Amino acid sequence: MKQEMIAQLEEESAVSAAAEQELSLKLKTINDENSKLMLESQKVLSELSKVKHEKQGLMTQYNALQTELTIQLDSRHEIDTVIEDKEKEYLEMADKLNIKRP
């Protein structure tokens, strides 16, 4: 009877050891996959940081160009206003001098 109990305990111990080894292997596999995913995640975050930095640079360039365009449009508007004023002066002078308008 003792022999049977000892045999049964040894069998259960062997099964338990095999199960523990299998679980240990699965845990190692999971940890390895987790490490790979963490490395990949770090690479992706690094790339994202680079892209964000590039975007900020492009936005700065865009804003500078937009400001320059606004200044040029304002200058163009001022030039057009001066031309219109000079045309009016020319027409008024032509009227005063009784010159035919072109």
PDB file of N, CA, C and O in Angstrom, residues 30-98:
ATOM      1  N   ILE A  30       6.371  33.958 -23.851  1.00  0.00           N
ATOM      2  CA  ILE A  30       5.589  35.184 -23.699  1.00  0.00           C
ATOM      3  C   ILE A  30       6.505  36.365 -23.380  1.00  0.00           C
ATOM      4  O   ILE A  30       6.354  37.452 -23.958  1.00  0.00           O
ATOM      5  N   ASN A  31       7.480  36.148 -22.506  1.00  0.00           N
ATOM      6  CA  ASN A  31       8.422  37.219 -22.161  1.00  0.00           C
ATOM      7  C   ASN A  31       9.263  37.630 -23.365  1.00  0.00           C
ATOM      8  O   ASN A  31       9.521  38.819 -23.574  1.00  0.00           O
ATOM      9  N   ASP A  32       9.689  36.649 -24.166  1.00  0.00           N
ATOM     10  CA  ASP A  32      10.444  36.957 -25.381  1.00  0.00           C
ATOM     11  C   ASP A  32       9.605  37.783 -26.353  1.00  0.00           C
ATOM     12  O   ASP A  32      10.084  38.770 -26.918  1.00  0.00           O
ATOM     13  N   GLU A  33       8.361  37.377 -26.546  1.00  0.00           N
ATOM     14  CA  GLU A  33       7.457  38.126 -27.434  1.00  0.00           C
ATOM     15  C   GLU A  33       7.218  39.535 -26.892  1.00  0.00           C
ATOM     16  O   GLU A  33       7.200  40.506 -27.646  1.00  0.00           O
ATOM     17  N   ASN A  34       7.045  39.620 -25.587  1.00  0.00           N
ATOM     18  CA  ASN A  34       6.829  40.921 -24.952  1.00  0.00           C
ATOM     19  C   ASN A  34       8.043  41.828 -25.174  1.00  0.00           C
ATOM     20  O   ASN A  34       7.894  43.015 -25.484  1.00  0.00           O
ATOM     21  N   SER A  35       9.245  41.263 -25.038  1.00  0.00           N
ATOM     22  CA  SER A  35      10.467  42.040 -25.263  1.00  0.00           C
ATOM     23  C   SER A  35      10.534  42.533 -26.711  1.00  0.00           C
ATOM     24  O   SER A  35      10.886  43.688 -26.968  1.00  0.00           O
ATOM     25  N   LYS A  36      10.199  41.646 -27.653  1.00  0.00           N
ATOM     26  CA  LYS A  36      10.191  42.042 -29.067  1.00  0.00           C
ATOM     27  C   LYS A  36       9.188  43.163 -29.311  1.00  0.00           C
ATOM     28  O   LYS A  36       9.485  44.132 -30.015  1.00  0.00           O
ATOM     29  N   LEU A  37       8.005  43.029 -28.726  1.00  0.00           N
ATOM     30  CA  LEU A  37       6.974  44.052 -28.897  1.00  0.00           C
ATOM     31  C   LEU A  37       7.399  45.387 -28.266  1.00  0.00           C
ATOM     32  O   LEU A  37       7.127  46.458 -28.812  1.00  0.00           O
ATOM     33  N   MET A  38       8.067  45.307 -27.136  1.00  0.00           N
ATOM     34  CA  MET A  38       8.549  46.530 -26.490  1.00  0.00           C
ATOM     35  C   MET A  38       9.589  47.221 -27.364  1.00  0.00           C
ATOM     36  O   MET A  38       9.552  48.452 -27.521  1.00  0.00           O
ATOM     37  N   LEU A  39      10.502  46.459 -27.944  1.00  0.00           N
ATOM     38  CA  LEU A  39      11.500  47.042 -28.846  1.00  0.00           C
ATOM     39  C   LEU A  39      10.835  47.674 -30.066  1.00  0.00           C
ATOM     40  O   LEU A  39      11.179  48.782 -30.474  1.00  0.00           O
ATOM     41  N   GLU A  40       9.881  46.955 -30.632  1.00  0.00           N
ATOM     42  CA  GLU A  40       9.157  47.477 -31.796  1.00  0.00           C
ATOM     43  C   GLU A  40       8.392  48.746 -31.416  1.00  0.00           C
ATOM     44  O   GLU A  40       8.365  49.720 -32.177  1.00  0.00           O
ATOM     45  N   SER A  41       7.794  48.734 -30.245  1.00  0.00           N
ATOM     46  CA  SER A  41       7.063  49.899 -29.755  1.00  0.00           C
ATOM     47  C   SER A  41       8.000  51.093 -29.602  1.00  0.00           C
ATOM     48  O   SER A  41       7.649  52.221 -29.974  1.00  0.00           O
ATOM     49  N   GLN A  42       9.189  50.867 -29.065  1.00  0.00           N
ATOM     50  CA  GLN A  42      10.166  51.943 -28.919  1.00  0.00           C
ATOM     51  C   GLN A  42      10.588  52.493 -30.274  1.00  0.00           C
ATOM     52  O   GLN A  42      10.735  53.701 -30.447  1.00  0.00           O
ATOM     53  N   LYS A  43      10.756  51.600 -31.258  1.00  0.00           N
ATOM     54  CA  LYS A  43      11.109  52.042 -32.606  1.00  0.00           C
ATOM     55  C   LYS A  43       9.998  52.907 -33.191  1.00  0.00           C
ATOM     56  O   LYS A  43      10.252  53.950 -33.794  1.00  0.00           O
ATOM     57  N   VAL A  44       8.760  52.458 -33.015  1.00  0.00           N
ATOM     58  CA  VAL A  44       7.613  53.197 -33.543  1.00  0.00           C
ATOM     59  C   VAL A  44       7.502  54.561 -32.864  1.00  0.00           C
ATOM     60  O   VAL A  44       7.278  55.586 -33.527  1.00  0.00           O
ATOM     61  N   LEU A  45       7.683  54.595 -31.549  1.00  0.00           N
ATOM     62  CA  LEU A  45       7.621  55.869 -30.823  1.00  0.00           C
ATOM     63  C   LEU A  45       8.740  56.806 -31.261  1.00  0.00           C
ATOM     64  O   LEU A  45       8.529  58.012 -31.395  1.00  0.00           O
ATOM     65  N   SER A  46       9.915  56.258 -31.499  1.00  0.00           N
ATOM     66  CA  SER A  46      11.035  57.066 -31.980  1.00  0.00           C
ATOM     67  C   SER A  46      10.718  57.650 -33.356  1.00  0.00           C
ATOM     68  O   SER A  46      10.957  58.836 -33.610  1.00  0.00           O
ATOM     69  N   GLU A  47      10.183  56.812 -34.234  1.00  0.00           N
ATOM     70  CA  GLU A  47       9.808  57.274 -35.580  1.00  0.00           C
ATOM     71  C   GLU A  47       8.710  58.327 -35.496  1.00  0.00           C
ATOM     72  O   GLU A  47       8.739  59.330 -36.208  1.00  0.00           O
ATOM     73  N   LEU A  48       7.751  58.113 -34.621  1.00  0.00           N
ATOM     74  CA  LEU A  48       6.670  59.081 -34.432  1.00  0.00           C
ATOM     75  C   LEU A  48       7.223  60.418 -33.953  1.00  0.00           C
ATOM     76  O   LEU A  48       6.797  61.477 -34.422  1.00  0.00           O
ATOM     77  N   SER A  49       8.186  60.367 -33.050  1.00  0.00           N
ATOM     78  CA  SER A  49       8.810  61.587 -32.553  1.00  0.00           C
ATOM     79  C   SER A  49       9.506  62.339 -33.690  1.00  0.00           C
ATOM     80  O   SER A  49       9.402  63.564 -33.799  1.00  0.00           O
ATOM     81  N   LYS A  50      10.197  61.593 -34.562  1.00  0.00           N
ATOM     82  CA  LYS A  50      10.861  62.213 -35.716  1.00  0.00           C
ATOM     83  C   LYS A  50       9.831  62.871 -36.635  1.00  0.00           C
ATOM     84  O   LYS A  50      10.026  63.989 -37.113  1.00  0.00           O
ATOM     85  N   VAL A  51       8.746  62.155 -36.888  1.00  0.00           N
ATOM     86  CA  VAL A  51       7.697  62.683 -37.776  1.00  0.00           C
ATOM     87  C   VAL A  51       7.078  63.947 -37.178  1.00  0.00           C
ATOM     88  O   VAL A  51       6.846  64.930 -37.882  1.00  0.00           O
ATOM     89  N   LYS A  52       6.829  63.925 -35.865  1.00  0.00           N
ATOM     90  CA  LYS A  52       6.269  65.113 -35.207  1.00  0.00           C
ATOM     91  C   LYS A  52       7.227  66.292 -35.323  1.00  0.00           C
ATOM     92  O   LYS A  52       6.801  67.423 -35.576  1.00  0.00           O
ATOM     93  N   HIS A  53       8.523  66.029 -35.154  1.00  0.00           N
ATOM     94  CA  HIS A  53       9.525  67.083 -35.266  1.00  0.00           C
ATOM     95  C   HIS A  53       9.543  67.654 -36.688  1.00  0.00           C
ATOM     96  O   HIS A  53       9.586  68.872 -36.882  1.00  0.00           O
ATOM     97  N   GLU A  54       9.509  66.759 -37.677  1.00  0.00           N
ATOM     98  CA  GLU A  54       9.473  67.197 -39.078  1.00  0.00           C
ATOM     99  C   GLU A  54       8.218  68.015 -39.347  1.00  0.00           C
ATOM    100  O   GLU A  54       8.261  69.033 -40.043  1.00  0.00           O
ATOM    101  N   LYS A  55       7.087  67.584 -38.791  1.00  0.00           N
ATOM    102  CA  LYS A  55       5.831  68.296 -38.983  1.00  0.00           C
ATOM    103  C   LYS A  55       5.931  69.699 -38.393  1.00  0.00           C
ATOM    104  O   LYS A  55       5.474  70.665 -39.012  1.00  0.00           O
ATOM    105  N   GLN A  56       6.538  69.805 -37.215  1.00  0.00           N
ATOM    106  CA  GLN A  56       6.686  71.121 -36.602  1.00  0.00           C
ATOM    107  C   GLN A  56       7.535  72.032 -37.483  1.00  0.00           C
ATOM    108  O   GLN A  56       7.219  73.213 -37.658  1.00  0.00           O
ATOM    109  N   GLY A  57       8.613  71.468 -38.059  1.00  0.00           N
ATOM    110  CA  GLY A  57       9.458  72.245 -38.962  1.00  0.00           C
ATOM    111  C   GLY A  57       8.691  72.693 -40.191  1.00  0.00           C
ATOM    112  O   GLY A  57       8.804  73.850 -40.619  1.00  0.00           O
ATOM    113  N   LEU A  58       7.903  71.793 -40.752  1.00  0.00           N
ATOM    114  CA  LEU A  58       7.101  72.135 -41.932  1.00  0.00           C
ATOM    115  C   LEU A  58       6.042  73.173 -41.598  1.00  0.00           C
ATOM    116  O   LEU A  58       5.771  74.079 -42.399  1.00  0.00           O
ATOM    117  N   MET A  59       5.443  73.057 -40.424  1.00  0.00           N
ATOM    118  CA  MET A  59       4.431  74.041 -40.012  1.00  0.00           C
ATOM    119  C   MET A  59       5.077  75.421 -39.838  1.00  0.00           C
ATOM    120  O   MET A  59       4.488  76.444 -40.195  1.00  0.00           O
ATOM    121  N   THR A  60       6.292  75.442 -39.303  1.00  0.00           N
ATOM    122  CA  THR A  60       7.011  76.712 -39.148  1.00  0.00           C
ATOM    123  C   THR A  60       7.278  77.324 -40.522  1.00  0.00           C
ATOM    124  O   THR A  60       7.064  78.525 -40.720  1.00  0.00           O
ATOM    125  N   GLN A  61       7.733  76.499 -41.470  1.00  0.00           N
ATOM    126  CA  GLN A  61       7.976  76.992 -42.831  1.00  0.00           C
ATOM    127  C   GLN A  61       6.678  77.482 -43.459  1.00  0.00           C
ATOM    128  O   GLN A  61       6.646  78.536 -44.109  1.00  0.00           O
ATOM    129  N   TYR A  62       5.593  76.714 -43.282  1.00  0.00           N
ATOM    130  CA  TYR A  62       4.290  77.088 -43.838  1.00  0.00           C
ATOM    131  C   TYR A  62       3.840  78.433 -43.287  1.00  0.00           C
ATOM    132  O   TYR A  62       3.406  79.308 -44.033  1.00  0.00           O
ATOM    133  N   ASN A  63       3.963  78.590 -41.966  1.00  0.00           N
ATOM    134  CA  ASN A  63       3.541  79.855 -41.348  1.00  0.00           C
ATOM    135  C   ASN A  63       4.384  81.025 -41.835  1.00  0.00           C
ATOM    136  O   ASN A  63       3.862  82.120 -42.062  1.00  0.00           O
ATOM    137  N   ALA A  64       5.693  80.795 -42.016  1.00  0.00           N
ATOM    138  CA  ALA A  64       6.564  81.858 -42.524  1.00  0.00           C
ATOM    139  C   ALA A  64       6.163  82.238 -43.954  1.00  0.00           C
ATOM    140  O   ALA A  64       6.093  83.426 -44.296  1.00  0.00           O
ATOM    141  N   LEU A  65       5.892  81.227 -44.782  1.00  0.00           N
ATOM    142  CA  LEU A  65       5.464  81.503 -46.159  1.00  0.00           C
ATOM    143  C   LEU A  65       4.117  82.224 -46.194  1.00  0.00           C
ATOM    144  O   LEU A  65       3.905  83.137 -46.997  1.00  0.00           O
ATOM    145  N   GLN A  66       3.221  81.806 -45.307  1.00  0.00           N
ATOM    146  CA  GLN A  66       1.914  82.455 -45.254  1.00  0.00           C
ATOM    147  C   GLN A  66       2.057  83.925 -44.843  1.00  0.00           C
ATOM    148  O   GLN A  66       1.403  84.803 -45.410  1.00  0.00           O
ATOM    149  N   THR A  67       2.932  84.189 -43.891  1.00  0.00           N
ATOM    150  CA  THR A  67       3.178  85.561 -43.454  1.00  0.00           C
ATOM    151  C   THR A  67       3.775  86.381 -44.597  1.00  0.00           C
ATOM    152  O   THR A  67       3.354  87.517 -44.845  1.00  0.00           O
ATOM    153  N   GLU A  68       4.756  85.780 -45.293  1.00  0.00           N
ATOM    154  CA  GLU A  68       5.374  86.468 -46.426  1.00  0.00           C
ATOM    155  C   GLU A  68       4.345  86.772 -47.517  1.00  0.00           C
ATOM    156  O   GLU A  68       4.329  87.873 -48.074  1.00  0.00           O
ATOM    157  N   LEU A  69       3.482  85.807 -47.799  1.00  0.00           N
ATOM    158  CA  LEU A  69       2.447  86.013 -48.807  1.00  0.00           C
ATOM    159  C   LEU A  69       1.495  87.130 -48.389  1.00  0.00           C
ATOM    160  O   LEU A  69       1.123  87.984 -49.203  1.00  0.00           O
ATOM    161  N   THR A  70       1.121  87.144 -47.135  1.00  0.00           N
ATOM    162  CA  THR A  70       0.231  88.196 -46.627  1.00  0.00           C
ATOM    163  C   THR A  70       0.885  89.567 -46.798  1.00  0.00           C
ATOM    164  O   THR A  70       0.231  90.522 -47.232  1.00  0.00           O
ATOM    165  N   ILE A  71       2.176  89.656 -46.461  1.00  0.00           N
ATOM    166  CA  ILE A  71       2.903  90.922 -46.616  1.00  0.00           C
ATOM    167  C   ILE A  71       2.931  91.339 -48.083  1.00  0.00           C
ATOM    168  O   ILE A  71       2.681  92.505 -48.418  1.00  0.00           O
ATOM    169  N   GLN A  72       3.201  90.374 -48.977  1.00  0.00           N
ATOM    170  CA  GLN A  72       3.247  90.692 -50.406  1.00  0.00           C
ATOM    171  C   GLN A  72       1.877  91.125 -50.923  1.00  0.00           C
ATOM    172  O   GLN A  72       1.772  92.050 -51.730  1.00  0.00           O
ATOM    173  N   LEU A  73       0.829  90.450 -50.461  1.00  0.00           N
ATOM    174  CA  LEU A  73      -0.525  90.837 -50.889  1.00  0.00           C
ATOM    175  C   LEU A  73      -0.883  92.233 -50.379  1.00  0.00           C
ATOM    176  O   LEU A  73      -1.502  93.020 -51.105  1.00  0.00           O
ATOM    177  N   ASP A  74      -0.482  92.519 -49.138  1.00  0.00           N
ATOM    178  CA  ASP A  74      -0.717  93.862 -48.595  1.00  0.00           C
ATOM    179  C   ASP A  74       0.042  94.903 -49.412  1.00  0.00           C
ATOM    180  O   ASP A  74      -0.499  95.972 -49.731  1.00  0.00           O
ATOM    181  N   SER A  75       1.292  94.597 -49.769  1.00  0.00           N
ATOM    182  CA  SER A  75       2.096  95.508 -50.583  1.00  0.00           C
ATOM    183  C   SER A  75       1.452  95.702 -51.949  1.00  0.00           C
ATOM    184  O   SER A  75       1.392  96.824 -52.466  1.00  0.00           O
ATOM    185  N   ARG A  76       0.979  94.604 -52.520  1.00  0.00           N
ATOM    186  CA  ARG A  76       0.322  94.681 -53.833  1.00  0.00           C
ATOM    187  C   ARG A  76      -0.931  95.559 -53.751  1.00  0.00           C
ATOM    188  O   ARG A  76      -1.179  96.379 -54.636  1.00  0.00           O
ATOM    189  N   HIS A  77      -1.676  95.421 -52.671  1.00  0.00           N
ATOM    190  CA  HIS A  77      -2.874  96.235 -52.483  1.00  0.00           C
ATOM    191  C   HIS A  77      -2.491  97.721 -52.378  1.00  0.00           C
ATOM    192  O   HIS A  77      -3.148  98.582 -52.972  1.00  0.00           O
ATOM    193  N   GLU A  78      -1.408  98.003 -51.650  1.00  0.00           N
ATOM    194  CA  GLU A  78      -0.946  99.390 -51.537  1.00  0.00           C
ATOM    195  C   GLU A  78      -0.517  99.932 -52.889  1.00  0.00           C
ATOM    196  O   GLU A  78      -0.837 101.081 -53.245  1.00  0.00           O
ATOM    197  N   ILE A  79       0.183  99.120 -53.675  1.00  0.00           N
ATOM    198  CA  ILE A  79       0.617  99.534 -55.012  1.00  0.00           C
ATOM    199  C   ILE A  79      -0.599  99.797 -55.896  1.00  0.00           C
ATOM    200  O   ILE A  79      -0.649 100.814 -56.611  1.00  0.00           O
ATOM    201  N   ASP A  80      -1.577  98.890 -55.855  1.00  0.00           N
ATOM    202  CA  ASP A  80      -2.795  99.078 -56.656  1.00  0.00           C
ATOM    203  C   ASP A  80      -3.503 100.366 -56.254  1.00  0.00           C
ATOM    204  O   ASP A  80      -4.016 101.101 -57.119  1.00  0.00           O
ATOM    205  N   THR A  81      -3.540 100.662 -54.960  1.00  0.00           N
ATOM    206  CA  THR A  81      -4.183 101.887 -54.466  1.00  0.00           C
ATOM    207  C   THR A  81      -3.443 103.120 -54.991  1.00  0.00           C
ATOM    208  O   THR A  81      -4.070 104.091 -55.448  1.00  0.00           O
ATOM    209  N   VAL A  82      -2.121 103.085 -54.959  1.00  0.00           N
ATOM    210  CA  VAL A  82      -1.326 104.213 -55.465  1.00  0.00           C
ATOM    211  C   VAL A  82      -1.577 104.385 -56.961  1.00  0.00           C
ATOM    212  O   VAL A  82      -1.758 105.513 -57.441  1.00  0.00           O
ATOM    213  N   ILE A  83      -1.617 103.298 -57.706  1.00  0.00           N
ATOM    214  CA  ILE A  83      -1.868 103.374 -59.155  1.00  0.00           C
ATOM    215  C   ILE A  83      -3.250 103.975 -59.417  1.00  0.00           C
ATOM    216  O   ILE A  83      -3.399 104.853 -60.281  1.00  0.00           O
ATOM    217  N   GLU A  84      -4.247 103.521 -58.695  1.00  0.00           N
ATOM    218  CA  GLU A  84      -5.600 104.071 -58.861  1.00  0.00           C
ATOM    219  C   GLU A  84      -5.622 105.567 -58.557  1.00  0.00           C
ATOM    220  O   GLU A  84      -6.253 106.355 -59.293  1.00  0.00           O
ATOM    221  N   ASP A  85      -4.953 105.962 -57.475  1.00  0.00           N
ATOM    222  CA  ASP A  85      -4.907 107.382 -57.115  1.00  0.00           C
ATOM    223  C   ASP A  85      -4.221 108.203 -58.205  1.00  0.00           C
ATOM    224  O   ASP A  85      -4.689 109.304 -58.566  1.00  0.00           O
ATOM    225  N   LYS A  86      -3.129 107.683 -58.748  1.00  0.00           N
ATOM    226  CA  LYS A  86      -2.404 108.406 -59.811  1.00  0.00           C
ATOM    227  C   LYS A  86      -3.244 108.476 -61.089  1.00  0.00           C
ATOM    228  O   LYS A  86      -3.220 109.502 -61.791  1.00  0.00           O
ATOM    229  N   GLU A  87      -3.985 107.409 -61.380  1.00  0.00           N
ATOM    230  CA  GLU A  87      -4.870 107.445 -62.552  1.00  0.00           C
ATOM    231  C   GLU A  87      -5.932 108.522 -62.380  1.00  0.00           C
ATOM    232  O   GLU A  87      -6.251 109.255 -63.325  1.00  0.00           O
ATOM    233  N   LYS A  88      -6.497 108.625 -61.178  1.00  0.00           N
ATOM    234  CA  LYS A  88      -7.502 109.665 -60.904  1.00  0.00           C
ATOM    235  C   LYS A  88      -6.891 111.053 -61.071  1.00  0.00           C
ATOM    236  O   LYS A  88      -7.512 111.946 -61.678  1.00  0.00           O
ATOM    237  N   GLU A  89      -5.679 111.236 -60.536  1.00  0.00           N
ATOM    238  CA  GLU A  89      -4.997 112.530 -60.666  1.00  0.00           C
ATOM    239  C   GLU A  89      -4.774 112.856 -62.137  1.00  0.00           C
ATOM    240  O   GLU A  89      -4.978 114.001 -62.578  1.00  0.00           O
ATOM    241  N   TYR A  90      -4.345 111.871 -62.906  1.00  0.00           N
ATOM    242  CA  TYR A  90      -4.084 112.044 -64.329  1.00  0.00           C
ATOM    243  C   TYR A  90      -5.369 112.472 -65.042  1.00  0.00           C
ATOM    244  O   TYR A  90      -5.367 113.419 -65.845  1.00  0.00           O
ATOM    245  N   LEU A  91      -6.480 111.774 -64.747  1.00  0.00           N
ATOM    246  CA  LEU A  91      -7.745 112.098 -65.398  1.00  0.00           C
ATOM    247  C   LEU A  91      -8.237 113.485 -64.989  1.00  0.00           C
ATOM    248  O   LEU A  91      -8.759 114.239 -65.818  1.00  0.00           O
ATOM    249  N   GLU A  92      -8.058 113.834 -63.714  1.00  0.00           N
ATOM    250  CA  GLU A  92      -8.451 115.169 -63.261  1.00  0.00           C
ATOM    251  C   GLU A  92      -7.623 116.249 -63.958  1.00  0.00           C
ATOM    252  O   GLU A  92      -8.152 117.300 -64.368  1.00  0.00           O
ATOM    253  N   MET A  93      -6.318 115.990 -64.073  1.00  0.00           N
ATOM    254  CA  MET A  93      -5.432 116.948 -64.736  1.00  0.00           C
ATOM    255  C   MET A  93      -5.815 117.065 -66.204  1.00  0.00           C
ATOM    256  O   MET A  93      -5.842 118.168 -66.762  1.00  0.00           O
ATOM    257  N   ALA A  94      -6.124 115.931 -66.826  1.00  0.00           N
ATOM    258  CA  ALA A  94      -6.530 115.957 -68.237  1.00  0.00           C
ATOM    259  C   ALA A  94      -7.812 116.771 -68.398  1.00  0.00           C
ATOM    260  O   ALA A  94      -7.938 117.537 -69.366  1.00  0.00           O
ATOM    261  N   ASP A  95      -8.754 116.632 -67.477  1.00  0.00           N
ATOM    262  CA  ASP A  95      -9.989 117.402 -67.541  1.00  0.00           C
ATOM    263  C   ASP A  95      -9.707 118.894 -67.392  1.00  0.00           C
ATOM    264  O   ASP A  95     -10.297 119.734 -68.098  1.00  0.00           O
ATOM    265  N   LYS A  96      -8.830 119.244 -66.460  1.00  0.00           N
ATOM    266  CA  LYS A  96      -8.508 120.660 -66.221  1.00  0.00           C
ATOM    267  C   LYS A  96      -7.841 121.274 -67.446  1.00  0.00           C
ATOM    268  O   LYS A  96      -8.059 122.449 -67.763  1.00  0.00           O
ATOM    269  N   LEU A  97      -7.021 120.488 -68.124  1.00  0.00           N
ATOM    270  CA  LEU A  97      -6.318 120.981 -69.289  1.00  0.00           C
ATOM    271  C   LEU A  97      -7.079 120.762 -70.588  1.00  0.00           C
ATOM    272  O   LEU A  97      -6.571 121.061 -71.676  1.00  0.00           O
ATOM    273  N   ASN A  98      -8.279 120.207 -70.466  1.00  0.00           N
ATOM    274  CA  ASN A  98      -9.107 119.894 -71.634  1.00  0.00           C
ATOM    275  C   ASN A  98      -8.366 119.011 -72.646  1.00  0.00           C
ATOM    276  O   ASN A  98      -8.370 119.268 -73.837  1.00  0.00           O
TER     277      ASN A  98
END
